[in-house]
Coordinates of C-alpha atoms in Angstrom, one line a residue:
X1 CA 0.0 0.0 0.0
X2 CA 1.5 3.4 -0.9
X3 CA 2.1 5.9 1.8
X4 CA -0.2 8.9 2.0
X5 CA 2.5 11.1 0.6
X6 CA 3.0 8.8 -2.4
X7 CA -0.7 8.4 -3.1
X8 CA -1.7 12.0 -2.6
X9 CA -3.9 10.9 0.3
X10 CA -6.2 8.9 -1.9
X11 CA -7.4 5.4 -1.2
X12 CA -8.8 2.9 -3.6
X13 CA -11.8 1.8 -1.6
X14 CA -15.3 2.2 -2.8
X15 CA -18.6 2.2 -1.0
X16 CA -19.8 -1.3 -0.6
X17 CA -23.5 -0.7 0.0
X18 CA -22.8 0.9 3.4
X19 CA -25.6 2.7 5.0
X20 CA -25.8 6.2 3.7
X21 CA -24.0 5.5 0.4
X22 CA -24.3 8.3 -2.2
X23 CA -24.5 11.1 0.3
X24 CA -22.3 14.2 0.0
X25 CA -18.6 13.2 0.2
X26 CA -16.2 14.2 3.0
X27 CA -12.7 15.4 2.0
X28 CA -10.1 12.8 1.8
X29 CA -6.6 13.1 3.4
X30 CA -3.9 14.7 1.4
X31 CA -0.3 15.5 2.2
X32 CA 0.5 19.2 2.8
X33 CA 2.6 21.7 4.6
X34 CA 2.1 22.6 8.3
X35 CA 0.9 26.0 7.1
X36 CA -1.7 24.4 4.9
X37 CA -2.9 22.3 7.9
X38 CA -3.1 25.3 10.1
X39 CA -0.2 24.1 12.3
X40 CA 3.0 25.8 13.4
X41 CA 6.0 24.5 11.5
X42 CA 8.5 25.1 14.3
X43 CA 6.5 22.9 16.7
X44 CA 6.2 20.2 14.1
X45 CA 9.9 20.3 13.5
X46 CA 10.4 19.7 17.2
X47 CA 7.9 16.9 17.0
X48 CA 9.8 15.1 14.2
X49 CA 13.2 15.5 15.9
X50 CA 11.9 14.1 19.2
X51 CA 10.2 11.3 17.4
X52 CA 13.4 10.3 15.6
X53 CA 15.2 10.0 18.9
X54 CA 12.7 7.4 20.2
X55 CA 14.5 4.7 18.2
X56 CA 18.1 5.8 18.8
X57 CA 20.7 4.1 21.0
X58 CA 21.3 0.6 22.4
X59 CA 18.1 0.5 24.5
X60 CA 15.6 2.7 22.6
X61 CA 12.0 3.4 23.6
X62 CA 11.1 1.3 20.5
X63 CA 13.0 -0.6 17.9
X64 CA 10.9 1.1 15.2
X65 CA 8.1 3.6 15.0
X66 CA 5.9 5.5 12.5
X67 CA 4.2 8.8 13.1
X68 CA 1.4 10.5 11.2
X69 CA -0.2 13.8 12.4
X70 CA -2.4 16.3 10.8
X71 CA -5.3 18.7 11.0
X72 CA -8.5 18.7 8.9
X73 CA -7.9 16.7 5.7
X74 CA -4.2 17.6 5.6
X75 CA -1.3 15.3 6.6
X76 CA 1.4 17.5 8.0
X77 CA 3.8 14.9 9.3
X78 CA 4.4 11.4 8.1
X79 CA 7.7 9.9 9.4
X80 CA 9.3 6.5 10.0
X81 CA 12.3 5.7 12.1
X82 CA 14.2 2.7 13.3
X83 CA 13.6 -1.0 12.6
X84 CA 10.6 -3.1 12.0
X85 CA 12.8 -6.1 12.8
X86 CA 16.0 -5.5 14.8
X87 CA 16.5 -8.5 17.1
X88 CA 16.8 -12.2 16.6
X89 CA 16.0 -13.0 20.2
X90 CA 16.1 -11.8 23.8
X91 CA 19.0 -12.8 26.1
X92 CA 17.6 -13.0 29.6
X93 CA 21.1 -13.4 31.2
X94 CA 22.3 -10.1 29.9
X95 CA 18.8 -8.5 29.7
X96 CA 19.5 -7.3 26.2
X97 CA 18.3 -8.1 22.7
X98 CA 20.4 -10.3 20.4
X99 CA 20.7 -8.0 17.3
X100 CA 20.5 -9.2 13.8
X101 CA 23.3 -8.3 11.5
X102 CA 22.6 -4.9 10.0
X103 CA 22.0 -6.4 6.5
X104 CA 19.3 -8.8 7.9
X105 CA 17.3 -6.1 9.8
X106 CA 14.1 -4.7 8.3
X107 CA 13.7 -0.9 8.4
X108 CA 10.5 0.6 9.5
X109 CA 8.7 2.6 6.7
X110 CA 5.5 4.5 6.6
X111 CA 3.9 1.4 5.1
X112 CA 5.0 -0.9 7.9
X113 CA 2.0 -2.7 9.5
X114 CA 2.0 -3.0 13.3
X115 CA 0.2 -5.3 15.7
X116 CA -2.4 -2.8 17.0
X117 CA -3.1 -4.7 20.3
X118 CA -5.9 -2.9 22.2
X119 CA -6.5 -0.4 19.4
X120 CA -8.6 -3.3 18.1
X121 CA -11.1 -2.4 20.8
X122 CA -11.9 0.8 18.9
X123 CA -13.0 -1.2 15.8
X124 CA -15.1 -3.5 17.9
X125 CA -16.7 -0.5 19.4
X126 CA -17.5 1.1 16.1
X127 CA -18.9 -2.2 14.9
X128 CA -21.2 -2.3 17.9
X129 CA -22.3 1.3 17.4
X130 CA -23.1 0.5 13.8
X131 CA -25.6 -2.1 15.2
X132 CA -27.0 0.5 17.5
X133 CA -27.6 2.8 14.6
X134 CA -29.4 0.0 12.7
X135 CA -31.5 -0.9 15.7
X136 CA -30.3 -4.5 16.0
X137 CA -28.6 -3.8 19.3
X138 CA -29.8 -1.9 22.4
X139 CA -27.2 0.0 24.4
X140 CA -29.0 -0.6 27.7
X141 CA -30.1 -4.2 26.8
X142 CA -28.8 -6.9 29.1
X143 CA -26.2 -9.2 27.8
X144 CA -28.4 -12.1 28.7
X145 CA -30.9 -11.0 26.0
X146 CA -28.2 -11.9 23.4
X147 CA -26.1 -14.5 25.3
X148 CA -28.4 -16.7 27.4
X149 CA -26.4 -19.0 29.6
X150 CA -23.5 -16.6 30.1
X151 CA -22.8 -16.0 33.8
X152 CA -22.5 -12.2 33.0
X153 CA -26.2 -12.4 32.1
X154 CA -27.1 -13.4 35.7
X155 CA -25.5 -10.2 37.1
X156 CA -27.4 -7.7 34.9
X157 CA -24.4 -6.6 32.7
X158 CA -25.6 -4.4 29.8
X159 CA -24.1 -3.5 26.5
X160 CA -23.3 -0.1 27.8
X161 CA -21.4 -1.6 30.7
X162 CA -19.2 -3.5 28.2
X163 CA -18.6 -0.4 26.0
X164 CA -17.7 1.8 29.0
X165 CA -15.7 -0.8 31.0
X166 CA -18.1 -0.6 33.9
X167 CA -19.2 -4.3 33.8
X168 CA -17.1 -5.2 36.9
X169 CA -15.5 -8.1 35.0
X170 CA -11.8 -8.9 35.8
X171 CA -9.1 -7.6 33.4
X172 CA -8.8 -11.0 31.7
X173 CA -9.1 -14.8 32.0
X174 CA -6.3 -17.3 31.3
X175 CA -7.8 -18.5 28.0
X176 CA -4.3 -19.2 26.8
X177 CA -4.0 -22.0 29.3
X178 CA -7.1 -23.9 28.1
X179 CA -6.5 -27.1 26.2
X180 CA -9.0 -26.5 23.4
X181 CA -11.7 -24.1 22.1
X182 CA -14.4 -25.8 24.1
X183 CA -12.6 -25.2 27.3
X184 CA -11.8 -21.6 26.3
X185 CA -15.5 -20.9 25.5
X186 CA -16.6 -22.5 28.8
X187 CA -14.2 -20.3 30.7
X188 CA -15.4 -17.2 28.9
X189 CA -19.0 -18.2 29.4
X190 CA -18.5 -18.7 33.2
X191 CA -16.7 -15.3 33.7
X192 CA -18.4 -13.2 36.4
X193 CA -17.9 -9.7 37.7
X194 CA -15.7 -9.0 40.7
X195 CA -17.5 -5.8 41.5
X196 CA -21.1 -4.8 40.9
X197 CA -21.8 -3.7 37.3
X198 CA -22.2 0.0 36.8
X199 CA -20.4 0.9 40.0
X200 CA -16.9 1.8 38.8
X201 CA -14.6 1.9 35.8
X202 CA -12.5 -1.2 35.5
X203 CA -10.6 -1.8 32.2
X204 CA -11.1 -5.3 31.0
X205 CA -10.4 -7.2 27.8
X206 CA -13.4 -9.4 28.7
X207 CA -15.8 -6.6 27.9
X208 CA -14.8 -6.7 24.2
X209 CA -14.7 -10.4 24.1
X210 CA -18.3 -10.6 25.3
X211 CA -19.2 -7.8 23.0
X212 CA -17.7 -9.8 20.1
X213 CA -19.9 -12.7 21.1
X214 CA -23.0 -10.4 21.1
X215 CA -22.2 -9.0 17.7
X216 CA -21.5 -12.4 16.2
X217 CA -24.7 -13.7 17.6
X218 CA -27.0 -10.9 16.4
X219 CA -25.4 -10.6 12.9
X220 CA -24.4 -14.2 12.3
X221 CA -21.1 -13.0 11.0
X222 CA -17.6 -13.3 12.5
X223 CA -16.0 -10.2 13.8
X224 CA -13.3 -10.0 11.1
X225 CA -16.0 -9.9 8.5
X226 CA -17.9 -7.2 10.4
X227 CA -14.8 -5.1 10.6
X228 CA -13.9 -5.6 7.0
X229 CA -17.3 -5.1 5.5
X230 CA -18.4 -2.4 7.8
X231 CA -15.3 -0.3 8.3
X232 CA -12.1 -1.1 6.5
X233 CA -13.3 -1.9 3.0
X234 CA -15.7 1.0 2.7
X235 CA -12.9 3.4 3.9
X236 CA -10.3 1.8 1.6
X237 CA -8.1 0.7 4.6
X238 CA -6.5 -2.0 2.6
X239 CA -3.6 -2.5 5.0
X240 CA -5.9 -3.2 8.0
X241 CA -7.1 -6.6 9.0
X242 CA -6.7 -9.5 11.4
X243 CA -3.5 -11.5 11.1
X244 CA -1.5 -13.3 10.0
X245 CA 0.4 -10.3 8.6
X246 CA 3.8 -11.5 7.5
X247 CA 5.3 -8.0 6.8
X248 CA 4.4 -6.6 10.1
X249 CA 6.9 -5.2 12.6
X250 CA 8.2 -7.8 15.0
X251 CA 7.1 -7.8 18.6
X252 CA 8.3 -10.1 21.4
X253 CA 10.5 -13.0 22.0
X254 CA 7.6 -14.4 23.9
X255 CA 8.6 -16.8 26.7
X256 CA 7.7 -17.5 30.3
X257 CA 8.2 -16.2 32.9
X258 CA 7.8 -12.7 31.5
X259 CA 5.1 -13.8 29.1
X260 CA 2.1 -16.1 29.4
X261 CA 3.1 -18.5 26.6
X262 CA 6.3 -19.9 25.0
X263 CA 6.1 -18.8 21.3
X264 CA 9.5 -17.4 20.5
X265 CA 10.1 -14.2 18.4
X266 CA 6.8 -13.1 17.0
X267 CA 6.3 -11.4 13.7
X268 CA 3.0 -11.3 11.9
X269 CA 1.0 -13.2 14.4
X270 CA -0.9 -11.5 17.2
X271 CA 1.2 -10.7 20.4
X272 CA -1.7 -10.9 22.9
X273 CA -1.8 -14.4 24.3
X274 CA -5.6 -14.7 24.6
X275 CA -6.2 -13.4 21.1
X276 CA -3.7 -15.9 19.9
X277 CA -5.5 -18.7 21.8
X278 CA -8.7 -17.6 20.1
X279 CA -7.2 -18.0 16.7
X280 CA -6.1 -14.4 16.1
X281 CA -9.6 -12.8 15.8
X282 CA -10.7 -11.2 19.1
X283 CA -12.7 -8.2 20.2
X284 CA -9.8 -6.9 22.3
X285 CA -6.8 -7.5 20.1
X286 CA -5.7 -9.1 16.8
X287 CA -5.8 -6.3 14.2
X288 CA -2.8 -5.2 12.2
X289 CA -2.6 -1.8 10.5
X290 CA -0.5 1.0 9.2
X291 CA -0.3 4.6 10.5
X292 CA -1.8 5.8 7.2
X293 CA -4.8 3.6 7.5
X294 CA -5.4 4.7 11.1
X295 CA -5.2 8.3 9.9
X296 CA -8.1 7.6 7.6
X297 CA -10.0 6.0 10.6
X298 CA -9.3 9.1 12.7
X299 CA -10.3 11.5 9.8
X300 CA -13.5 9.6 9.3
X301 CA -14.6 10.0 12.9
X302 CA -13.6 13.7 12.9
X303 CA -15.7 14.2 9.8
X304 CA -18.8 12.7 11.5
X305 CA -18.5 9.2 10.1
X306 CA -17.8 9.9 6.5
X307 CA -14.7 9.7 4.3
X308 CA -14.9 10.4 0.6
X309 CA -18.3 8.9 -0.5
X310 CA -18.3 6.3 2.2
X311 CA -20.2 6.6 5.4
X312 CA -19.7 4.1 8.2
X313 CA -21.7 6.0 10.9
X314 CA -24.0 9.0 11.0
X315 CA -22.8 12.1 12.9
X316 CA -25.2 11.5 15.8
X317 CA -23.8 8.0 16.4
X318 CA -20.2 9.3 16.1
X319 CA -21.1 11.8 18.8
X320 CA -22.5 9.0 20.9
X321 CA -19.2 7.1 20.4
X322 CA -17.1 10.0 21.5
X323 CA -19.2 11.7 24.2
X324 CA -18.4 11.2 27.9
X325 CA -17.7 8.6 29.1
X326 CA -16.8 7.3 25.6
X327 CA -17.9 4.0 24.1
X328 CA -14.7 2.0 23.8
X329 CA -12.7 5.2 23.3
X330 CA -10.8 6.7 26.2
X331 CA -11.5 10.5 26.6
X332 CA -9.1 13.2 27.8
X333 CA -6.4 11.0 29.3
X334 CA -3.3 13.3 29.8
X335 CA -1.0 10.3 30.5
X336 CA -0.9 9.6 26.7
X337 CA -2.8 12.5 25.2
X338 CA -0.6 15.2 26.7
X339 CA -1.9 18.7 26.1
X340 CA -4.5 17.5 23.6
X341 CA -6.5 16.2 26.6
X342 CA -9.1 18.5 28.2
X343 CA -11.3 19.4 25.2
X344 CA -12.9 16.1 24.4
X345 CA -9.9 14.3 22.8
X346 CA -10.5 10.6 22.2
X347 CA -8.2 7.7 21.6
X348 CA -6.6 4.5 22.9
X349 CA -3.2 2.8 23.4
X350 CA -2.1 -0.7 22.7
X351 CA 0.3 -2.9 24.7
X352 CA 2.7 -3.4 21.8
X353 CA 3.4 0.3 21.6
X354 CA 0.5 1.7 19.5
X355 CA -1.6 4.7 20.1
X356 CA -3.9 7.2 18.4
X357 CA -5.6 10.4 19.5
X358 CA -8.2 12.5 17.7
X359 CA -9.3 15.9 19.0
X360 CA -12.6 17.2 17.6
X361 CA -12.1 20.6 19.3
X362 CA -9.0 21.3 17.1
X363 CA -9.8 18.9 14.3
X364 CA -6.4 17.2 14.8
X365 CA -5.2 13.6 15.0
X366 CA -2.0 11.8 15.9
X367 CA -1.1 8.2 15.2
X368 CA 2.1 6.8 16.8
X369 CA 2.8 3.1 16.1
X370 CA 5.8 1.4 17.6
X371 CA 7.1 -2.0 18.6
X372 CA 8.1 -1.2 22.1
X373 CA 7.9 -4.9 23.1
X374 CA 10.6 -5.9 20.6
X375 CA 12.6 -7.9 21.8
X376 CA 10.8 -8.1 25.2
X377 CA 8.0 -6.4 27.0
X378 CA 8.9 -3.7 29.5
X379 CA 6.9 -1.6 31.9
X380 CA 4.7 0.7 29.8
X381 CA 6.1 4.1 29.2
X382 CA 3.7 6.6 27.6
X383 CA 5.8 9.7 28.2
X384 CA 6.8 9.9 24.4
X385 CA 3.1 9.5 23.5
X386 CA 2.1 12.4 25.7
X387 CA 5.0 14.5 24.5
X388 CA 4.1 14.0 20.9
X389 CA 0.5 15.0 21.5
X390 CA 1.6 18.0 23.4
X391 CA 3.7 19.1 20.5
X392 CA 0.7 18.8 18.2
X393 CA -1.4 20.8 20.7
X394 CA 1.2 23.5 20.8
X395 CA 1.3 23.6 17.0
X396 CA -2.4 24.5 17.0
X397 CA -2.1 27.1 19.8
X398 CA 0.9 28.8 18.2
X399 CA -1.0 29.4 15.0
X400 CA -4.0 30.7 16.9
X401 CA -1.8 33.2 18.8
X402 CA -0.1 34.4 15.6

């Protein structure tokens, strides 16, 4: 897939009978100068310099990374740095990565796909809101109406609880330790909340796994098909899909005790152990994508659900998705949104090093994809994410002051 700069911001997708086909088109992304985007060039120069340093040194923040940032329909920054594949393995005795010879490494480019990890949740959430718009799903309907026999149904968990992470369910279940699909399904079916539903926020992968079950039950289609037909194909996001993705950036030399499975160095198969155990298609993880494709996703939501002649949601339902407390999307989180937080910014992060932020108040977006878990997972560090978002916020403010 060509980069946005190479393609002029165009994509090859066509409307595939999506709801609202034939309505007025929304501007597509195009490359342009900071001035054309209404952003301060000095702040963006600083953003690019700081971004390039993230992959420098013997123990960088990430082996490789890609950055796309813009305002309105204009891409003002599109950069790649470092390596999509740098290490052969992780040496636990020296706590260092075993580097490949330079000629065998794979450089990161603007077209490099990354394992999105929990950014997958955003696509599951959009797929759910599409069903809300069509009237096939009720936001305050109890999960038991769609999934009889699930323990969650006995506790009054609703679709809204799942989308807002207020179900009370634990963060995860060890599906990766189950011997077969039947045992995995039985464990998921038996999952019960640890706190009363609706009482407090508690981030849980199980919310999106149950939501996946609901969506597949009411549509009679698997999640990968719902995402493809309802989101990525209409928007021309041809580099986005569930794995395997052989050209993706490498992730982890996944071994116990630091991981939950012994799988070796991973490239092109999902990093998340539960998503892997479920065959690579899961509501909480499993998608691979490029920064350019995710910029299209951000632009679509900022434009009220339309991109070109495609419409994946109506404006009212985009507003529902992005209004407090957010349906699947995190809102105004300074720890990774920096100074973009505070005005209704929405986004998410992924364990592998991925993140995106879109800010309706300034019509800006920032996508930062990285393989921070290559060659081994480390304690999460979102300081670079927040710093990049703050640079973008300053780029808007500097223009406003001028």
